[in-house]
Amino acid sequence: MRIVVNGASREIRAADLFSALEELGYGGAVVATALNDEFVPAAERQTARLAEGDRIEVLAPMQGG
Amino acid sequence: MLRFYETELRSRLLLGTARYPSPSILTEAVKASGTQAVTVSLRRESGGERAGQGFWSLIRDLGVQVLPNTAGCHSVKEAVTTAHMGREVFGTSWVKLEVIGDDETLQPDVFGLVEAARILCKEGFQVFPYTTEDLIVAERLLEAGCRVLMPWGSPIGSGRGLHNLFGLNVLRARFPEVPLVVDAGIGVPSHAAQALELGCDAVLINTAVSQARDPVAMAGAFAQAVAAGRAAYEAGPMEPRDLAVPSTPVIGKAFLG
């Protein structure tokens, strides 16, 4: 299915957020996630089902002021 | 000793981690500043990129507190969601809460700020609100559960120093027990010293250090300025006067024509 990852359209096979992160190359990375603008804690990624057109945000630590 | 919520810090200088020439200069600047707390942020990262992982590893090795920000957020919802994401990634309930209202000046949207602060305080966050020097907004933030206030000196990254000394003095006088951290606008160490001299508890510096020709040396200069400003505040500065008062005693002065 096609979903939007950090603003870019991507085709994925995974059906849940945890598997999608693995498929997209985030496996083991320290990231925070949101699905359709709602924060999804790491512990809930496996139960967060994905649907066509969903938007996910994957954020990593970054310099800040 | 400076106290933010239940955390005590010796250094009254908080340092931002953005816009340094290199990671190693950032590391050295943090050490030279003597800071015990640095601000960090979250940004999009593509799979396999891992730039954020390297940065986070560097910060963890420094052994300082981290203060995640919600920089760039323009709505309450965005700021609250970003705060949750930061709490999970950085493992701290501290959040430097920014809700930006104007893109040119980066002036906080204080209405959204108070609303977001109320939500986050109820959810157990320890909120450091980036605000203006407005007294009533400060009252509302304290009512919302904030136990620290971070009034701006002047717009973020402007280096213009403290624009409203009266406003900062009023905050100090009205909330003597609340830690005040001047955040934004400090350009040179004398600005930082001035903030501490008038009784602010700490300053948060980023651009003034990271964009200096020698960030490490500038970090050291700020550390000295902050220490001097605090020492001066504790020593009790004299009251300014409008007219001269001779410092040399006039009694016994000779009449020599």
Short mmCIF file of N, CA and C in Angstrom, two decimals, chain B residues 51-224:
data_model
loop_
_atom_site.label_atom_id
_atom_site.label_comp_id
_atom_site.label_asym_id
_atom_site.label_seq_id
_atom_site.Cartn_x
_atom_site.Cartn_y
_atom_site.Cartn_z
N ALA B 51 21.85 10.10 11.17
CA ALA B 51 22.56 11.30 11.63
C ALA B 51 22.15 11.62 13.06
N GLY B 52 20.88 11.46 13.35
CA GLY B 52 20.37 11.77 14.68
C GLY B 52 20.95 10.84 15.73
N GLN B 53 21.21 9.61 15.34
CA GLN B 53 21.76 8.65 16.31
C GLN B 53 23.16 9.08 16.75
N GLY B 54 23.94 9.56 15.78
CA GLY B 54 25.29 10.02 16.09
C GLY B 54 25.26 11.23 17.01
N PHE B 55 24.35 12.15 16.73
CA PHE B 55 24.23 13.34 17.56
C PHE B 55 23.83 12.96 18.98
N TRP B 56 22.86 12.09 19.11
CA TRP B 56 22.36 11.68 20.42
C TRP B 56 23.45 10.97 21.22
N SER B 57 24.25 10.18 20.53
CA SER B 57 25.35 9.50 21.18
C SER B 57 26.36 10.52 21.73
N LEU B 58 26.63 11.54 20.92
CA LEU B 58 27.57 12.60 21.35
C LEU B 58 27.05 13.32 22.60
N ILE B 59 25.77 13.64 22.61
CA ILE B 59 25.19 14.36 23.74
C ILE B 59 25.20 13.49 25.00
N ARG B 60 24.86 12.22 24.84
CA ARG B 60 24.84 11.34 26.01
C ARG B 60 26.22 11.23 26.63
N ASP B 61 27.25 11.21 25.77
CA ASP B 61 28.61 11.09 26.28
C ASP B 61 29.04 12.31 27.09
N LEU B 62 28.37 13.45 26.86
CA LEU B 62 28.73 14.67 27.60
C LEU B 62 28.23 14.62 29.04
N GLY B 63 27.26 13.77 29.32
CA GLY B 63 26.79 13.60 30.69
C GLY B 63 26.05 14.81 31.25
N VAL B 64 25.38 15.57 30.39
CA VAL B 64 24.62 16.73 30.84
C VAL B 64 23.12 16.45 30.73
N GLN B 65 22.32 17.27 31.44
CA GLN B 65 20.87 17.18 31.29
C GLN B 65 20.49 17.63 29.89
N VAL B 66 19.44 17.05 29.34
CA VAL B 66 18.95 17.55 28.06
C VAL B 66 17.58 18.17 28.25
N LEU B 67 17.38 19.24 27.52
CA LEU B 67 16.11 19.97 27.55
C LEU B 67 15.55 19.96 26.12
N PRO B 68 14.68 19.00 25.80
CA PRO B 68 14.13 18.94 24.44
C PRO B 68 13.21 20.13 24.17
N ASN B 69 13.29 20.68 22.98
CA ASN B 69 12.43 21.81 22.66
C ASN B 69 11.32 21.41 21.68
N THR B 70 10.38 22.34 21.51
CA THR B 70 9.34 22.15 20.51
C THR B 70 9.50 23.22 19.42
N ALA B 71 10.74 23.51 19.08
CA ALA B 71 11.03 24.59 18.12
C ALA B 71 10.29 24.36 16.81
N GLY B 72 9.81 25.45 16.26
CA GLY B 72 9.15 25.38 14.96
C GLY B 72 7.68 25.04 15.03
N CYS B 73 7.17 24.74 16.22
CA CYS B 73 5.74 24.41 16.34
C CYS B 73 4.92 25.70 16.38
N HIS B 74 3.84 25.69 15.60
CA HIS B 74 3.00 26.88 15.51
C HIS B 74 1.61 26.66 16.13
N SER B 75 1.29 25.43 16.50
CA SER B 75 -0.02 25.18 17.08
C SER B 75 0.14 24.41 18.39
N VAL B 76 -0.91 24.47 19.21
CA VAL B 76 -0.91 23.76 20.48
C VAL B 76 -0.76 22.26 20.24
N LYS B 77 -1.52 21.76 19.29
CA LYS B 77 -1.51 20.32 19.00
C LYS B 77 -0.12 19.84 18.57
N GLU B 78 0.49 20.62 17.68
CA GLU B 78 1.82 20.27 17.19
C GLU B 78 2.84 20.28 18.33
N ALA B 79 2.76 21.30 19.19
CA ALA B 79 3.72 21.40 20.29
C ALA B 79 3.52 20.27 21.30
N VAL B 80 2.28 19.95 21.60
CA VAL B 80 2.01 18.88 22.57
C VAL B 80 2.48 17.54 22.02
N THR B 81 2.20 17.26 20.77
CA THR B 81 2.64 16.00 20.16
C THR B 81 4.17 15.92 20.13
N THR B 82 4.81 17.03 19.76
CA THR B 82 6.28 17.06 19.72
C THR B 82 6.86 16.83 21.11
N ALA B 83 6.22 17.40 22.12
CA ALA B 83 6.69 17.21 23.50
C ALA B 83 6.64 15.73 23.89
N HIS B 84 5.57 15.06 23.50
CA HIS B 84 5.47 13.62 23.80
C HIS B 84 6.56 12.83 23.09
N MET B 85 6.81 13.19 21.84
CA MET B 85 7.84 12.49 21.08
C MET B 85 9.21 12.72 21.69
N GLY B 86 9.46 13.94 22.14
CA GLY B 86 10.74 14.26 22.77
C GLY B 86 10.92 13.53 24.09
N ARG B 87 9.84 13.42 24.86
CA ARG B 87 9.94 12.74 26.15
C ARG B 87 10.34 11.28 25.96
N GLU B 88 9.78 10.66 24.92
CA GLU B 88 10.12 9.26 24.68
C GLU B 88 11.57 9.09 24.20
N VAL B 89 11.96 9.92 23.25
CA VAL B 89 13.30 9.76 22.66
C VAL B 89 14.39 10.13 23.67
N PHE B 90 14.20 11.24 24.38
CA PHE B 90 15.27 11.74 25.24
C PHE B 90 15.15 11.26 26.69
N GLY B 91 14.05 10.63 27.01
CA GLY B 91 13.92 10.05 28.35
C GLY B 91 13.89 11.08 29.47
N THR B 92 13.26 12.23 29.22
CA THR B 92 13.15 13.25 30.25
C THR B 92 11.77 13.90 30.17
N SER B 93 11.29 14.35 31.33
CA SER B 93 10.01 15.06 31.35
C SER B 93 10.18 16.56 31.13
N TRP B 94 11.42 17.01 31.09
CA TRP B 94 11.67 18.42 30.78
C TRP B 94 11.26 18.71 29.35
N VAL B 95 10.65 19.87 29.13
CA VAL B 95 10.40 20.31 27.76
C VAL B 95 10.47 21.83 27.71
N LYS B 96 11.28 22.31 26.77
CA LYS B 96 11.28 23.75 26.48
C LYS B 96 10.16 23.99 25.49
N LEU B 97 9.10 24.57 25.99
CA LEU B 97 7.88 24.68 25.20
C LEU B 97 7.88 25.96 24.37
N GLU B 98 7.88 25.78 23.07
CA GLU B 98 7.79 26.91 22.13
C GLU B 98 6.54 26.73 21.29
N VAL B 99 5.72 27.78 21.27
CA VAL B 99 4.61 27.85 20.31
C VAL B 99 4.79 29.19 19.60
N ILE B 100 5.25 29.13 18.37
CA ILE B 100 5.64 30.34 17.66
C ILE B 100 4.42 31.02 17.04
N GLY B 101 4.34 32.33 17.22
CA GLY B 101 3.20 33.08 16.70
C GLY B 101 3.50 33.92 15.49
N ASP B 102 4.76 34.24 15.27
CA ASP B 102 5.12 35.12 14.16
C ASP B 102 6.45 34.67 13.57
N ASP B 103 6.45 34.43 12.26
CA ASP B 103 7.62 33.86 11.62
C ASP B 103 8.80 34.83 11.50
N GLU B 104 8.52 36.11 11.46
CA GLU B 104 9.61 37.08 11.28
C GLU B 104 10.36 37.33 12.58
N THR B 105 9.63 37.43 13.67
CA THR B 105 10.27 37.73 14.96
C THR B 105 10.40 36.49 15.84
N LEU B 106 9.77 35.39 15.43
CA LEU B 106 9.68 34.17 16.26
C LEU B 106 9.11 34.49 17.65
N GLN B 107 8.26 35.50 17.68
CA GLN B 107 7.62 35.84 18.96
C GLN B 107 6.67 34.72 19.35
N PRO B 108 6.69 34.32 20.62
CA PRO B 108 5.79 33.24 21.05
C PRO B 108 4.32 33.63 20.90
N ASP B 109 3.50 32.66 20.53
CA ASP B 109 2.04 32.81 20.60
C ASP B 109 1.68 32.49 22.04
N VAL B 110 1.57 33.53 22.86
CA VAL B 110 1.43 33.29 24.30
C VAL B 110 0.08 32.66 24.66
N PHE B 111 -0.91 32.85 23.82
CA PHE B 111 -2.22 32.23 24.09
C PHE B 111 -2.11 30.71 23.91
N GLY B 112 -1.51 30.32 22.78
CA GLY B 112 -1.28 28.90 22.54
C GLY B 112 -0.31 28.31 23.56
N LEU B 113 0.66 29.10 23.95
CA LEU B 113 1.67 28.65 24.92
C LEU B 113 1.02 28.26 26.24
N VAL B 114 0.14 29.13 26.73
CA VAL B 114 -0.53 28.86 28.01
C VAL B 114 -1.39 27.60 27.89
N GLU B 115 -2.09 27.47 26.77
CA GLU B 115 -2.95 26.30 26.57
C GLU B 115 -2.12 25.02 26.52
N ALA B 116 -1.04 25.05 25.77
CA ALA B 116 -0.18 23.87 25.67
C ALA B 116 0.47 23.55 27.01
N ALA B 117 0.88 24.59 27.73
CA ALA B 117 1.51 24.38 29.04
C ALA B 117 0.54 23.70 30.00
N ARG B 118 -0.73 24.12 29.95
CA ARG B 118 -1.73 23.53 30.85
C ARG B 118 -1.87 22.03 30.56
N ILE B 119 -1.93 21.69 29.28
CA ILE B 119 -2.08 20.28 28.89
C ILE B 119 -0.86 19.48 29.34
N LEU B 120 0.32 20.01 29.06
CA LEU B 120 1.54 19.23 29.34
C LEU B 120 1.82 19.11 30.84
N CYS B 121 1.55 20.16 31.60
CA CYS B 121 1.75 20.07 33.05
C CYS B 121 0.85 19.00 33.64
N LYS B 122 -0.40 18.93 33.16
CA LYS B 122 -1.33 17.90 33.66
C LYS B 122 -0.85 16.51 33.30
N GLU B 123 -0.11 16.41 32.20
CA GLU B 123 0.39 15.11 31.76
C GLU B 123 1.75 14.77 32.36
N GLY B 124 2.18 15.57 33.33
CA GLY B 124 3.38 15.23 34.06
C GLY B 124 4.67 15.79 33.50
N PHE B 125 4.58 16.64 32.50
CA PHE B 125 5.78 17.27 31.98
C PHE B 125 6.27 18.36 32.92
N GLN B 126 7.56 18.61 32.90
CA GLN B 126 8.14 19.74 33.61
C GLN B 126 8.46 20.79 32.55
N VAL B 127 7.59 21.78 32.49
CA VAL B 127 7.56 22.68 31.34
C VAL B 127 8.42 23.92 31.58
N PHE B 128 9.27 24.23 30.61
CA PHE B 128 10.07 25.46 30.57
C PHE B 128 9.49 26.29 29.42
N PRO B 129 8.57 27.21 29.71
CA PRO B 129 7.89 27.92 28.63
C PRO B 129 8.71 29.09 28.08
N TYR B 130 8.93 29.08 26.77
CA TYR B 130 9.57 30.21 26.10
C TYR B 130 8.51 31.27 25.89
N THR B 131 8.63 32.38 26.62
CA THR B 131 7.57 33.37 26.65
C THR B 131 8.12 34.77 26.43
N THR B 132 7.24 35.75 26.46
CA THR B 132 7.68 37.14 26.46
C THR B 132 7.83 37.56 27.92
N GLU B 133 8.09 38.85 28.15
CA GLU B 133 8.23 39.33 29.52
C GLU B 133 6.89 39.79 30.09
N ASP B 134 5.79 39.47 29.41
CA ASP B 134 4.47 39.91 29.85
C ASP B 134 4.10 39.30 31.21
N LEU B 135 3.76 40.18 32.14
CA LEU B 135 3.50 39.76 33.52
C LEU B 135 2.28 38.85 33.62
N ILE B 136 1.22 39.19 32.92
CA ILE B 136 -0.02 38.41 33.07
C ILE B 136 0.13 37.04 32.40
N VAL B 137 0.83 37.00 31.30
CA VAL B 137 1.11 35.69 30.68
C VAL B 137 1.90 34.83 31.65
N ALA B 138 2.87 35.45 32.31
CA ALA B 138 3.67 34.71 33.28
C ALA B 138 2.79 34.14 34.40
N GLU B 139 1.85 34.95 34.86
CA GLU B 139 0.92 34.48 35.90
C GLU B 139 0.13 33.27 35.41
N ARG B 140 -0.36 33.38 34.18
CA ARG B 140 -1.15 32.27 33.61
C ARG B 140 -0.31 31.01 33.46
N LEU B 141 0.94 31.18 33.09
CA LEU B 141 1.82 30.01 32.94
C LEU B 141 2.05 29.34 34.30
N LEU B 142 2.21 30.14 35.33
CA LEU B 142 2.40 29.58 36.67
C LEU B 142 1.12 28.89 37.14
N GLU B 143 -0.02 29.51 36.85
CA GLU B 143 -1.30 28.87 37.19
C GLU B 143 -1.47 27.53 36.47
N ALA B 144 -0.92 27.47 35.25
CA ALA B 144 -1.02 26.23 34.46
C ALA B 144 -0.14 25.12 35.02
N GLY B 145 0.79 25.48 35.89
CA GLY B 145 1.64 24.47 36.51
C GLY B 145 3.12 24.61 36.22
N CYS B 146 3.50 25.62 35.44
CA CYS B 146 4.93 25.84 35.17
C CYS B 146 5.62 26.30 36.45
N ARG B 147 6.85 25.82 36.68
CA ARG B 147 7.62 26.24 37.83
C ARG B 147 8.93 26.90 37.42
N VAL B 148 9.04 27.20 36.14
CA VAL B 148 10.17 27.93 35.56
C VAL B 148 9.58 28.84 34.49
N LEU B 149 10.16 30.02 34.32
CA LEU B 149 9.75 30.90 33.21
C LEU B 149 10.98 31.23 32.38
N MET B 150 10.78 31.24 31.06
CA MET B 150 11.89 31.57 30.16
C MET B 150 11.49 32.76 29.28
N PRO B 151 11.57 33.98 29.82
CA PRO B 151 11.26 35.15 29.00
C PRO B 151 12.37 35.43 28.00
N TRP B 152 11.98 35.95 26.84
CA TRP B 152 13.00 36.29 25.85
C TRP B 152 13.69 37.58 26.24
N GLY B 153 14.94 37.72 25.77
CA GLY B 153 15.63 38.99 25.91
C GLY B 153 15.29 39.86 24.72
N SER B 154 15.34 39.27 23.55
CA SER B 154 14.96 39.88 22.27
C SER B 154 14.79 38.70 21.30
N PRO B 155 14.42 38.95 20.04
CA PRO B 155 14.13 37.81 19.16
C PRO B 155 15.27 36.79 19.03
N ILE B 156 14.88 35.54 18.89
CA ILE B 156 15.81 34.42 18.78
C ILE B 156 16.86 34.70 17.70
N GLY B 157 18.10 34.54 18.07
CA GLY B 157 19.18 34.67 17.09
C GLY B 157 19.52 36.09 16.71
N SER B 158 18.87 37.09 17.34
CA SER B 158 19.10 38.48 16.93
C SER B 158 20.35 39.07 17.58
N GLY B 159 20.73 38.58 18.73
CA GLY B 159 21.90 39.12 19.42
C GLY B 159 21.72 40.55 19.90
N ARG B 160 20.48 40.97 20.08
CA ARG B 160 20.22 42.37 20.44
C ARG B 160 20.21 42.61 21.94
N GLY B 161 20.37 41.58 22.72
CA GLY B 161 20.42 41.77 24.17
C GLY B 161 19.05 41.89 24.80
N LEU B 162 19.00 42.55 25.96
CA LEU B 162 17.76 42.63 26.75
C LEU B 162 16.98 43.87 26.34
N HIS B 163 15.88 43.67 25.62
CA HIS B 163 15.11 44.80 25.11
C HIS B 163 14.27 45.48 26.17
N ASN B 164 13.83 44.74 27.15
CA ASN B 164 12.86 45.29 28.10
C ASN B 164 13.31 45.01 29.54
N LEU B 165 14.25 45.84 30.00
CA LEU B 165 14.76 45.65 31.36
C LEU B 165 13.65 45.83 32.39
N PHE B 166 12.77 46.79 32.11
CA PHE B 166 11.66 47.03 33.05
C PHE B 166 10.83 45.76 33.20
N GLY B 167 10.48 45.14 32.06
CA GLY B 167 9.65 43.94 32.09
C GLY B 167 10.32 42.81 32.86
N LEU B 168 11.61 42.64 32.65
CA LEU B 168 12.33 41.58 33.36
C LEU B 168 12.41 41.89 34.85
N ASN B 169 12.62 43.16 35.18
CA ASN B 169 12.65 43.56 36.60
C ASN B 169 11.31 43.30 37.28
N VAL B 170 10.24 43.58 36.55
CA VAL B 170 8.90 43.35 37.11
C VAL B 170 8.69 41.85 37.37
N LEU B 171 9.07 41.02 36.41
CA LEU B 171 8.95 39.57 36.62
C LEU B 171 9.74 39.14 37.86
N ARG B 172 10.95 39.66 37.97
CA ARG B 172 11.78 39.29 39.12
C ARG B 172 11.12 39.70 40.43
N ALA B 173 10.59 40.93 40.44
CA ALA B 173 9.99 41.44 41.67
C ALA B 173 8.69 40.71 42.02
N ARG B 174 7.92 40.37 41.01
CA ARG B 174 6.61 39.76 41.27
C ARG B 174 6.71 38.27 41.59
N PHE B 175 7.73 37.62 41.04
CA PHE B 175 7.87 36.16 41.25
C PHE B 175 9.26 35.84 41.79
N PRO B 176 9.52 36.27 43.02
CA PRO B 176 10.90 36.12 43.54
C PRO B 176 11.35 34.68 43.69
N GLU B 177 10.40 33.74 43.78
CA GLU B 177 10.78 32.35 44.01
C GLU B 177 10.83 31.52 42.73
N VAL B 178 10.42 32.10 41.60
CA VAL B 178 10.34 31.32 40.35
C VAL B 178 11.64 31.48 39.57
N PRO B 179 12.29 30.38 39.21
CA PRO B 179 13.49 30.51 38.37
C PRO B 179 13.17 31.20 37.04
N LEU B 180 13.93 32.27 36.76
CA LEU B 180 13.78 32.99 35.49
C LEU B 180 15.01 32.72 34.64
N VAL B 181 14.78 32.25 33.44
CA VAL B 181 15.88 31.98 32.51
C VAL B 181 15.68 32.87 31.29
N VAL B 182 16.60 33.80 31.06
CA VAL B 182 16.48 34.62 29.85
C VAL B 182 16.91 33.77 28.67
N ASP B 183 15.98 33.61 27.75
CA ASP B 183 16.20 32.73 26.61
C ASP B 183 15.98 33.57 25.35
N ALA B 184 16.95 33.59 24.50
CA ALA B 184 16.85 34.25 23.19
C ALA B 184 17.31 35.69 23.21
N GLY B 185 18.09 36.02 22.22
CA GLY B 185 18.48 37.40 21.98
C GLY B 185 19.80 37.84 22.58
N ILE B 186 20.38 36.99 23.42
CA ILE B 186 21.65 37.39 24.03
C ILE B 186 22.77 37.23 22.99
N GLY B 187 23.53 38.31 22.80
CA GLY B 187 24.53 38.32 21.74
C GLY B 187 25.96 38.26 22.23
N VAL B 188 26.21 38.89 23.36
CA VAL B 188 27.59 38.96 23.89
C VAL B 188 27.54 38.71 25.40
N PRO B 189 28.69 38.36 25.98
CA PRO B 189 28.68 38.03 27.41
C PRO B 189 28.14 39.14 28.31
N SER B 190 28.34 40.41 27.93
CA SER B 190 27.82 41.49 28.80
C SER B 190 26.30 41.43 28.90
N HIS B 191 25.61 40.98 27.85
CA HIS B 191 24.15 40.82 27.93
C HIS B 191 23.80 39.77 29.00
N ALA B 192 24.56 38.69 29.00
CA ALA B 192 24.30 37.62 29.97
C ALA B 192 24.57 38.11 31.38
N ALA B 193 25.67 38.84 31.54
CA ALA B 193 26.00 39.37 32.87
C ALA B 193 24.88 40.29 33.35
N GLN B 194 24.37 41.10 32.43
CA GLN B 194 23.29 42.04 32.79
C GLN B 194 22.05 41.29 33.28
N ALA B 195 21.72 40.19 32.59
CA ALA B 195 20.55 39.40 33.00
C ALA B 195 20.74 38.85 34.41
N LEU B 196 21.92 38.36 34.69
CA LEU B 196 22.18 37.80 36.02
C LEU B 196 22.24 38.91 37.07
N GLU B 197 22.81 40.06 36.71
CA GLU B 197 22.91 41.18 37.66
C GLU B 197 21.54 41.65 38.13
N LEU B 198 20.56 41.60 37.21
CA LEU B 198 19.25 42.09 37.63
C LEU B 198 18.43 41.00 38.31
N GLY B 199 19.04 39.85 38.51
CA GLY B 199 18.40 38.84 39.35
C GLY B 199 17.81 37.66 38.61
N CYS B 200 17.95 37.64 37.28
CA CYS B 200 17.53 36.43 36.57
C CYS B 200 18.42 35.28 37.03
N ASP B 201 17.86 34.09 37.04
CA ASP B 201 18.58 32.95 37.62
C ASP B 201 19.55 32.29 36.66
N ALA B 202 19.29 32.42 35.36
CA ALA B 202 20.15 31.75 34.38
C ALA B 202 19.88 32.34 33.00
N VAL B 203 20.71 31.98 32.05
CA VAL B 203 20.50 32.36 30.65
C VAL B 203 20.66 31.13 29.78
N LEU B 204 19.96 31.16 28.65
CA LEU B 204 20.13 30.09 27.66
C LEU B 204 20.71 30.73 26.40
N ILE B 205 21.86 30.24 25.99
CA ILE B 205 22.60 30.83 24.87
C ILE B 205 22.77 29.78 23.78
N ASN B 206 22.62 30.18 22.55
CA ASN B 206 22.98 29.27 21.47
C ASN B 206 23.78 29.99 20.39
N THR B 207 23.08 30.82 19.59
CA THR B 207 23.73 31.43 18.43
C THR B 207 24.97 32.25 18.81
N ALA B 208 24.90 32.94 19.94
CA ALA B 208 26.02 33.80 20.33
C ALA B 208 27.30 32.99 20.52
N VAL B 209 27.15 31.73 20.87
CA VAL B 209 28.33 30.85 21.01
C VAL B 209 28.61 30.14 19.69
N SER B 210 27.59 29.51 19.12
CA SER B 210 27.84 28.65 17.96
C SER B 210 28.28 29.43 16.73
N GLN B 211 27.86 30.70 16.63
CA GLN B 211 28.22 31.50 15.46
C GLN B 211 29.38 32.46 15.74
N ALA B 212 29.98 32.36 16.90
CA ALA B 212 31.18 33.16 17.17
C ALA B 212 32.33 32.66 16.30
N ARG B 213 33.30 33.50 16.08
CA ARG B 213 34.46 33.06 15.27
C ARG B 213 35.14 31.87 15.95
N ASP B 214 35.22 31.93 17.28
CA ASP B 214 35.78 30.82 18.06
C ASP B 214 34.75 30.41 19.11
N PRO B 215 33.87 29.47 18.78
CA PRO B 215 32.79 29.11 19.71
C PRO B 215 33.28 28.61 21.06
N VAL B 216 34.39 27.91 21.09
CA VAL B 216 34.87 27.36 22.36
C VAL B 216 35.32 28.49 23.28
N ALA B 217 36.07 29.44 22.73
CA ALA B 217 36.51 30.59 23.53
C ALA B 217 35.30 31.41 23.99
N MET B 218 34.32 31.57 23.11
CA MET B 218 33.14 32.35 23.48
C MET B 218 32.34 31.65 24.57
N ALA B 219 32.29 30.33 24.52
CA ALA B 219 31.59 29.59 25.57
C ALA B 219 32.24 29.85 26.92
N GLY B 220 33.56 29.90 26.93
CA GLY B 220 34.28 30.21 28.16
C GLY B 220 34.00 31.63 28.63
N ALA B 221 33.94 32.56 27.68
CA ALA B 221 33.66 33.96 28.03
C ALA B 221 32.27 34.10 28.65
N PHE B 222 31.30 33.37 28.10
CA PHE B 222 29.94 33.42 28.67
C PHE B 222 29.93 32.83 30.08
N ALA B 223 30.70 31.78 30.28
CA ALA B 223 30.73 31.16 31.62
C ALA B 223 31.22 32.18 32.65
N GLN B 224 32.25 32.94 32.28
CA GLN B 224 32.77 33.95 33.21
C GLN B 224 31.76 35.07 33.44
#
